[in-house]
Coordinates of C-alpha atoms in Angstrom, one line a residue:
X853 CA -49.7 -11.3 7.2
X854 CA -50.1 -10.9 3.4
X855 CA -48.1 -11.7 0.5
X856 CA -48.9 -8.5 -0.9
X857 CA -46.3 -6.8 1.3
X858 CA -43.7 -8.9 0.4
X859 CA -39.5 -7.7 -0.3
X860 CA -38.6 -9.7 -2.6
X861 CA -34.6 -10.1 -3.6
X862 CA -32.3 -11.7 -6.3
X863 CA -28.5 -11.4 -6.5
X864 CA -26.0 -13.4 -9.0
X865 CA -22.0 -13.6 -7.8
X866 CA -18.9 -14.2 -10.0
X867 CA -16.3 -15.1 -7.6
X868 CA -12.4 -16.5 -7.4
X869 CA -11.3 -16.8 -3.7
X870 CA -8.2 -18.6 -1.6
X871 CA -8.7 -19.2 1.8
X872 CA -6.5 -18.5 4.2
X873 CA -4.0 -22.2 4.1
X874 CA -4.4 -21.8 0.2
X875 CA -3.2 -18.0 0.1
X876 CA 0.2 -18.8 2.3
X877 CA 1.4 -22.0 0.5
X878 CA 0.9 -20.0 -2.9
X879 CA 2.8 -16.9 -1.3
X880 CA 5.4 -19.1 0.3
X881 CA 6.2 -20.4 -3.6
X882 CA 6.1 -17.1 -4.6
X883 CA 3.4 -16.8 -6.6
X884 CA 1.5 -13.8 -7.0
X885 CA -2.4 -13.9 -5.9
X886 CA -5.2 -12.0 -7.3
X887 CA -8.5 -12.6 -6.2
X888 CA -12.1 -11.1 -7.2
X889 CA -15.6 -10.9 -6.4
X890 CA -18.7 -9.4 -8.7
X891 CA -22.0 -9.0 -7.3
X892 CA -25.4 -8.0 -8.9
X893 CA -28.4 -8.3 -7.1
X894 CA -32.0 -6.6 -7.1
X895 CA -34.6 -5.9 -4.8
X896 CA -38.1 -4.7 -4.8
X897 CA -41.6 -4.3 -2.8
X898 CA -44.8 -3.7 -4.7
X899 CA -47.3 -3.0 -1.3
X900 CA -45.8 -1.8 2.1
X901 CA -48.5 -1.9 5.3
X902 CA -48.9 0.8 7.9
X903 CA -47.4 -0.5 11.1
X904 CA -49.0 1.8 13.8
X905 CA -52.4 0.3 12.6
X906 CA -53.6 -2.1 15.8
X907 CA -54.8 -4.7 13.1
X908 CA -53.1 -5.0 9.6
X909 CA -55.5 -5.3 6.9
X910 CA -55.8 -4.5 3.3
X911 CA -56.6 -1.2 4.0
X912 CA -53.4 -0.7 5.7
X913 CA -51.9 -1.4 2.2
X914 CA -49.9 1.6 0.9
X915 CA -48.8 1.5 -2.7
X916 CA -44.9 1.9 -2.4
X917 CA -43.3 0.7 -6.4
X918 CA -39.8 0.3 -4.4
X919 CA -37.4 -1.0 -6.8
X920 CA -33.1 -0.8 -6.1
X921 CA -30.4 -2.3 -8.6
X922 CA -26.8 -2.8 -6.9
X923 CA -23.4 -3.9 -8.4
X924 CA -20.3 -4.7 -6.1
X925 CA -16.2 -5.2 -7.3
X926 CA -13.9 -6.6 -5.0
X927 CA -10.4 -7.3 -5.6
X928 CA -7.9 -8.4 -3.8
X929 CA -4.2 -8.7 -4.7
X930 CA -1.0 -10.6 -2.8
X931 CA 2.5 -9.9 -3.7
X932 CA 5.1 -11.1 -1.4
X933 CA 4.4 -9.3 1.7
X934 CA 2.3 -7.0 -0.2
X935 CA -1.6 -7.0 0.3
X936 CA -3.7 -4.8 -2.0
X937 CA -7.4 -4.5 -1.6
X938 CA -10.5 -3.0 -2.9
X939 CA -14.1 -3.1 -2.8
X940 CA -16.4 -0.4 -4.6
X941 CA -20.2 -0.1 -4.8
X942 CA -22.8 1.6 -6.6
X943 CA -26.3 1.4 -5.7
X944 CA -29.5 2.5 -7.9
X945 CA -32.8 2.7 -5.7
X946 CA -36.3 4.2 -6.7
X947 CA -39.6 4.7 -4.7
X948 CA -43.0 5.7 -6.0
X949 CA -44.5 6.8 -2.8
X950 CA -42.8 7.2 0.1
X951 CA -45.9 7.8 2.2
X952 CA -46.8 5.7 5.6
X953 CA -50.2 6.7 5.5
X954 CA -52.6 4.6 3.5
X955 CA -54.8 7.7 3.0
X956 CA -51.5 9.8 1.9
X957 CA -49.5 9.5 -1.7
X958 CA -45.8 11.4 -1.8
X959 CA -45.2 13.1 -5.0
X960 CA -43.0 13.1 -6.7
X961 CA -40.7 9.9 -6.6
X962 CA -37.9 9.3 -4.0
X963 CA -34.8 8.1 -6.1
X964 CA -31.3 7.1 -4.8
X965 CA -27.7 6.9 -6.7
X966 CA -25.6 5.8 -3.8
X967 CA -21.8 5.1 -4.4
X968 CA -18.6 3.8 -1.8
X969 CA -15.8 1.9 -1.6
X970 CA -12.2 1.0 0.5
X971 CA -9.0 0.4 -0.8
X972 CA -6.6 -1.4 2.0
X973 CA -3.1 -1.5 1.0
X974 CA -0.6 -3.3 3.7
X975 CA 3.3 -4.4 3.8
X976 CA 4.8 -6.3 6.3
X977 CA 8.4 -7.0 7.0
X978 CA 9.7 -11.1 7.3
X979 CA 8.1 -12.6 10.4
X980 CA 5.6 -9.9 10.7
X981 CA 8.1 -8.0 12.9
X982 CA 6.7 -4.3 11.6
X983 CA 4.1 -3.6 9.3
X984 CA 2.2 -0.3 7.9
X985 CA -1.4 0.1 6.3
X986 CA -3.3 2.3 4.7
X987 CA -6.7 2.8 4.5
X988 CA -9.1 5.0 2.3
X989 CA -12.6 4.8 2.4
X990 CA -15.1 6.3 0.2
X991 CA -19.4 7.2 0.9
X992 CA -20.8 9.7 -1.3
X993 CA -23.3 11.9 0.6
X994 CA -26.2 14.2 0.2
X995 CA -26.9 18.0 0.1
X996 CA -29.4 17.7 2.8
X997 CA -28.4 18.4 6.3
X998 CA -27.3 15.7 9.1
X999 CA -25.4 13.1 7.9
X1000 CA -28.2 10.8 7.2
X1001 CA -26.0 7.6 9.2
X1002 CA -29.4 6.8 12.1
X1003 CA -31.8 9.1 11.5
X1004 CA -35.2 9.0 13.7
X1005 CA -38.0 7.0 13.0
X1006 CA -40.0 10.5 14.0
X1007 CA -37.3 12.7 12.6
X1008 CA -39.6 14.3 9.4
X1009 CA -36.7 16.7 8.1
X1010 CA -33.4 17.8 9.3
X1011 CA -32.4 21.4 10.3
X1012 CA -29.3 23.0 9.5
X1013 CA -26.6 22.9 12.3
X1014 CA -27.9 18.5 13.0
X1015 CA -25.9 16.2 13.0
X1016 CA -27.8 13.5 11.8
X1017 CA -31.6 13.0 10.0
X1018 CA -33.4 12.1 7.2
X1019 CA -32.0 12.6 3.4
X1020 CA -35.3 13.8 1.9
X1021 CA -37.7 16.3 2.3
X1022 CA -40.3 16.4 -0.5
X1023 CA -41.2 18.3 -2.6
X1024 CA -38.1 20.2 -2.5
X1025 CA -35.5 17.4 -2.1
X1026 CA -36.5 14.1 -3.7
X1027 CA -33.2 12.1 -3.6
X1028 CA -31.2 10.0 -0.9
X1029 CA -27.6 9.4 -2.2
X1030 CA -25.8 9.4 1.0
X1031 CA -24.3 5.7 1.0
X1032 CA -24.7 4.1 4.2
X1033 CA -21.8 1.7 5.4
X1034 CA -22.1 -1.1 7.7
X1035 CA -21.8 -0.4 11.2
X1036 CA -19.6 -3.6 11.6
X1037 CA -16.9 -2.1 9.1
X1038 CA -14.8 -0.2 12.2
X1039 CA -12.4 2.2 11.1
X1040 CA -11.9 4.2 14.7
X1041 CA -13.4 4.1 18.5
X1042 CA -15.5 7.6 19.0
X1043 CA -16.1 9.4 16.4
X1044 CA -17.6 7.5 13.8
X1045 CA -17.9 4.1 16.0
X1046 CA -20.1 6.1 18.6
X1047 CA -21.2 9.2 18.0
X1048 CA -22.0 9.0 13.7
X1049 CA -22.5 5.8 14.4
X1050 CA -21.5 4.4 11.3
X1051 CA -19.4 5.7 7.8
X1052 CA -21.6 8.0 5.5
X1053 CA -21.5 11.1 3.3
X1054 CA -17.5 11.8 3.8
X1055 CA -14.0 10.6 2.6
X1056 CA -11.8 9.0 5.7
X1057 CA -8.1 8.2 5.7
X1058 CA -6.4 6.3 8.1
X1059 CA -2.9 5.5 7.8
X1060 CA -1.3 2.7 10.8
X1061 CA 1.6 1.4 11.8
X1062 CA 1.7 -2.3 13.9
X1063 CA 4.8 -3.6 15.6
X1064 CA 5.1 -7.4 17.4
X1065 CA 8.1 -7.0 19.3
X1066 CA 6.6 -10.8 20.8
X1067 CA 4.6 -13.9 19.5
X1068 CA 1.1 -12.7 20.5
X1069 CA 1.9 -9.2 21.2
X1070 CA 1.3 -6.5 18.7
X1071 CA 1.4 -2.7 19.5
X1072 CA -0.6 -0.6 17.2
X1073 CA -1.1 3.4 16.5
X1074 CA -3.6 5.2 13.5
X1075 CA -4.5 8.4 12.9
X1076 CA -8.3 8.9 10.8
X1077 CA -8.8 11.8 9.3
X1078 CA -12.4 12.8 8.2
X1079 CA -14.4 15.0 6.2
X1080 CA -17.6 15.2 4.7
X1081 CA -18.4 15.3 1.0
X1082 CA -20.8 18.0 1.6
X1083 CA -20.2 21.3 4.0
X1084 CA -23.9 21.3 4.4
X1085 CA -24.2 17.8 6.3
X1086 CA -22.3 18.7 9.3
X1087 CA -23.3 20.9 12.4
X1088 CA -20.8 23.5 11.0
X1089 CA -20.8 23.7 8.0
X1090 CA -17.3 23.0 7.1
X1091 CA -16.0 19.8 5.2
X1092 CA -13.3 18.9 7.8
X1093 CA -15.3 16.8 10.6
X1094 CA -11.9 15.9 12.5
X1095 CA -9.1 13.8 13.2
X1096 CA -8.3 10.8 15.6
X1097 CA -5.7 9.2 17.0
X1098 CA -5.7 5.7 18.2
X1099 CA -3.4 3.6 20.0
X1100 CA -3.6 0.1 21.3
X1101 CA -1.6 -3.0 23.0
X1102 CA -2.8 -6.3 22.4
X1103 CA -2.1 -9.6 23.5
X1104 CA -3.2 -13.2 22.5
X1105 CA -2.0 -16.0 24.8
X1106 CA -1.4 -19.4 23.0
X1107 CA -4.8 -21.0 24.7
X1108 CA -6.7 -18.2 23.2
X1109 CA -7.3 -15.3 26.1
X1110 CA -7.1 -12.0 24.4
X1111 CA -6.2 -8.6 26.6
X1112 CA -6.1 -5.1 24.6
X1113 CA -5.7 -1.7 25.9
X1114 CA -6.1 1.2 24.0
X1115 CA -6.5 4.7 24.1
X1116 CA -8.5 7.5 21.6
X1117 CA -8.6 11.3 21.2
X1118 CA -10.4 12.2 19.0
X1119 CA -9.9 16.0 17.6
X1120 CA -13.1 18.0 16.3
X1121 CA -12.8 19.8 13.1
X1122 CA -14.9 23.4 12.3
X1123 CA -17.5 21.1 10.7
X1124 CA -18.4 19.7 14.7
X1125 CA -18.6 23.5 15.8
X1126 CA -22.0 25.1 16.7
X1127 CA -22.1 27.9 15.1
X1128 CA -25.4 29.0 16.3
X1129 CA -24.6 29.3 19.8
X1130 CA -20.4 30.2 18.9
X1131 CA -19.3 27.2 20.4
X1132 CA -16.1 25.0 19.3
X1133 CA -16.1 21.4 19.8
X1134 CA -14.4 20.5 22.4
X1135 CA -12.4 17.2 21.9
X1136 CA -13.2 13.7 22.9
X1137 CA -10.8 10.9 25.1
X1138 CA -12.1 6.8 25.4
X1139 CA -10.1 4.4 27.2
X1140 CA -11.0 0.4 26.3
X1141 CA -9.9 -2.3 28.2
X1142 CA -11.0 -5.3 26.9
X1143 CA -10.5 -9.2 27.9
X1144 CA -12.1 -11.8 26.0
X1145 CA -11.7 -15.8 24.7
X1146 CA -11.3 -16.2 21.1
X1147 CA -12.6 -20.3 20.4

């Protein structure tokens, strides 16, 4: 509706990449392959508007002075059969008034220092017979309770023994420096997929082992270990939020059908207990079956 309101964005890359064709006739020489990514980009909003007004005017302008700075490294490195990978973040954010009333101003100023990463590392036998892989990723958190992955439009502050809500609660708590990931980046299928929601506040290990005894068919099996950076994010207040194990049987026919099975139990840690009411977590099973068409 008006300018005024506007996010505006600028980001610079440095990049060297191989595609996929590229990357194999390099490895099949037997070159060694090191790829790399930088990223800077910027963002800010001068005006935000107040959405639950019926007709947005200029006096549903609310001075907001939202400003965020980000850097990204990624690097990728292939050695034989030998795949090392890493991508870490840091993220810089500031906000003048965090108010959604026009008529209301927030001191002081929300800030954010948000930092994360992964670092993949895979080997794979000849053929692609066996391989195993090992993944480590990184959010940093916040002292606040809830893990601060979804929280409610309506949520206003976070109560110990939540598992998720807002970071900040002014004028006490003024930052937000729980790093959010992206939903898409999967690294399980409960607890973090479907009931976080996505990967915040918490460290998470996942070591997997892949066999294709067949062309098309690969059996899998992983085990993701969790725990929070701070105690005081979970429902029980402990660090260790649990451990998963996942196994799955997939199958890709030549025309491009795809059938997977696979199977979770997931195993709460002290930090899913309710302490309030004495209650342990109890643990948590999934079944997937899924049949698709990759074009």
């Amino acid at each position: 509706v008006d300018r005024k309101d506007d996010v505006r964005s600028l980001a610079i890359s440095f990049f060297r990449f191989d595609d996929p064709p590229s990357l194999r006739r390099k490895l099949v020489a037997g070159k060694t392959v090191l790829n790399y990514g930088l990223l800077f980009a910027a963002r800010w909003q001068s005006y935000d508007v107040d959405l639950s007004a019926e007709k947005i005017t200029e006096n549903q302008l609310i001075w907001r002075g939202a400003r965020s700075f980000l850097t990204d490294l990624w690097l990728r490195l292939n050695w034989k059969r030998l795949r090392v990978e890493l991508e870490f973040a840091v993220l810089w954010g500031r906000i003048d008034n965090a108010s959604t009333d026009p008529g209301v101003e927030i001191v002081p100023a929300i800030t954010a220092l948000q930092t994360g990463g992964v670092l993949e590392i895979e080997w794979e036998t000849p053929r692609r017979f066996f391989g195993v892989r090992l993944d480590v990723a990184y959010a940093s958190g916040d002292e606040q309770y809830g893990m601060g992955a979804n929280p409610g439009p309506d949520q206003l502050a976070a109560q110990k023994g939540d598992l998720d809500g807002p970071q900040f609660e002014v004028p006490g708590d003024t930052t937000i420096n729980n790093l959010r990931f992206n939903p898409d980046f999967i690294v399980d299928q409960i607890f973090w997929r479907r009931l976080v929601g996505r990967i915040t506040d918490a460290v998470v290990l996942r070591p997997t082992a892949m066999v294709r005894p067949a062309d098309g068919l690969e059996l899998s099996a992983s085990s993701v270990t969790s725990m929070a950076v701070f105690a005081s994010s979970t429902p029980g207040g402990s660090n260790y939020l649990g451990t998963e194990i996942d196994v799955a049987a997939r199958y890709l026919f030549e025309p491009g059908f795809l059938v997977q099975a696979s199977y979770s139990l997931f195993f709460p840690g002290a930090g899913m207990d309710n302490n309030e009411l004495g209650l342990e977590a109890d643990p948590a099973h999934l079944v997937y079956l899924l049949l698709g068409f990759r074009f």
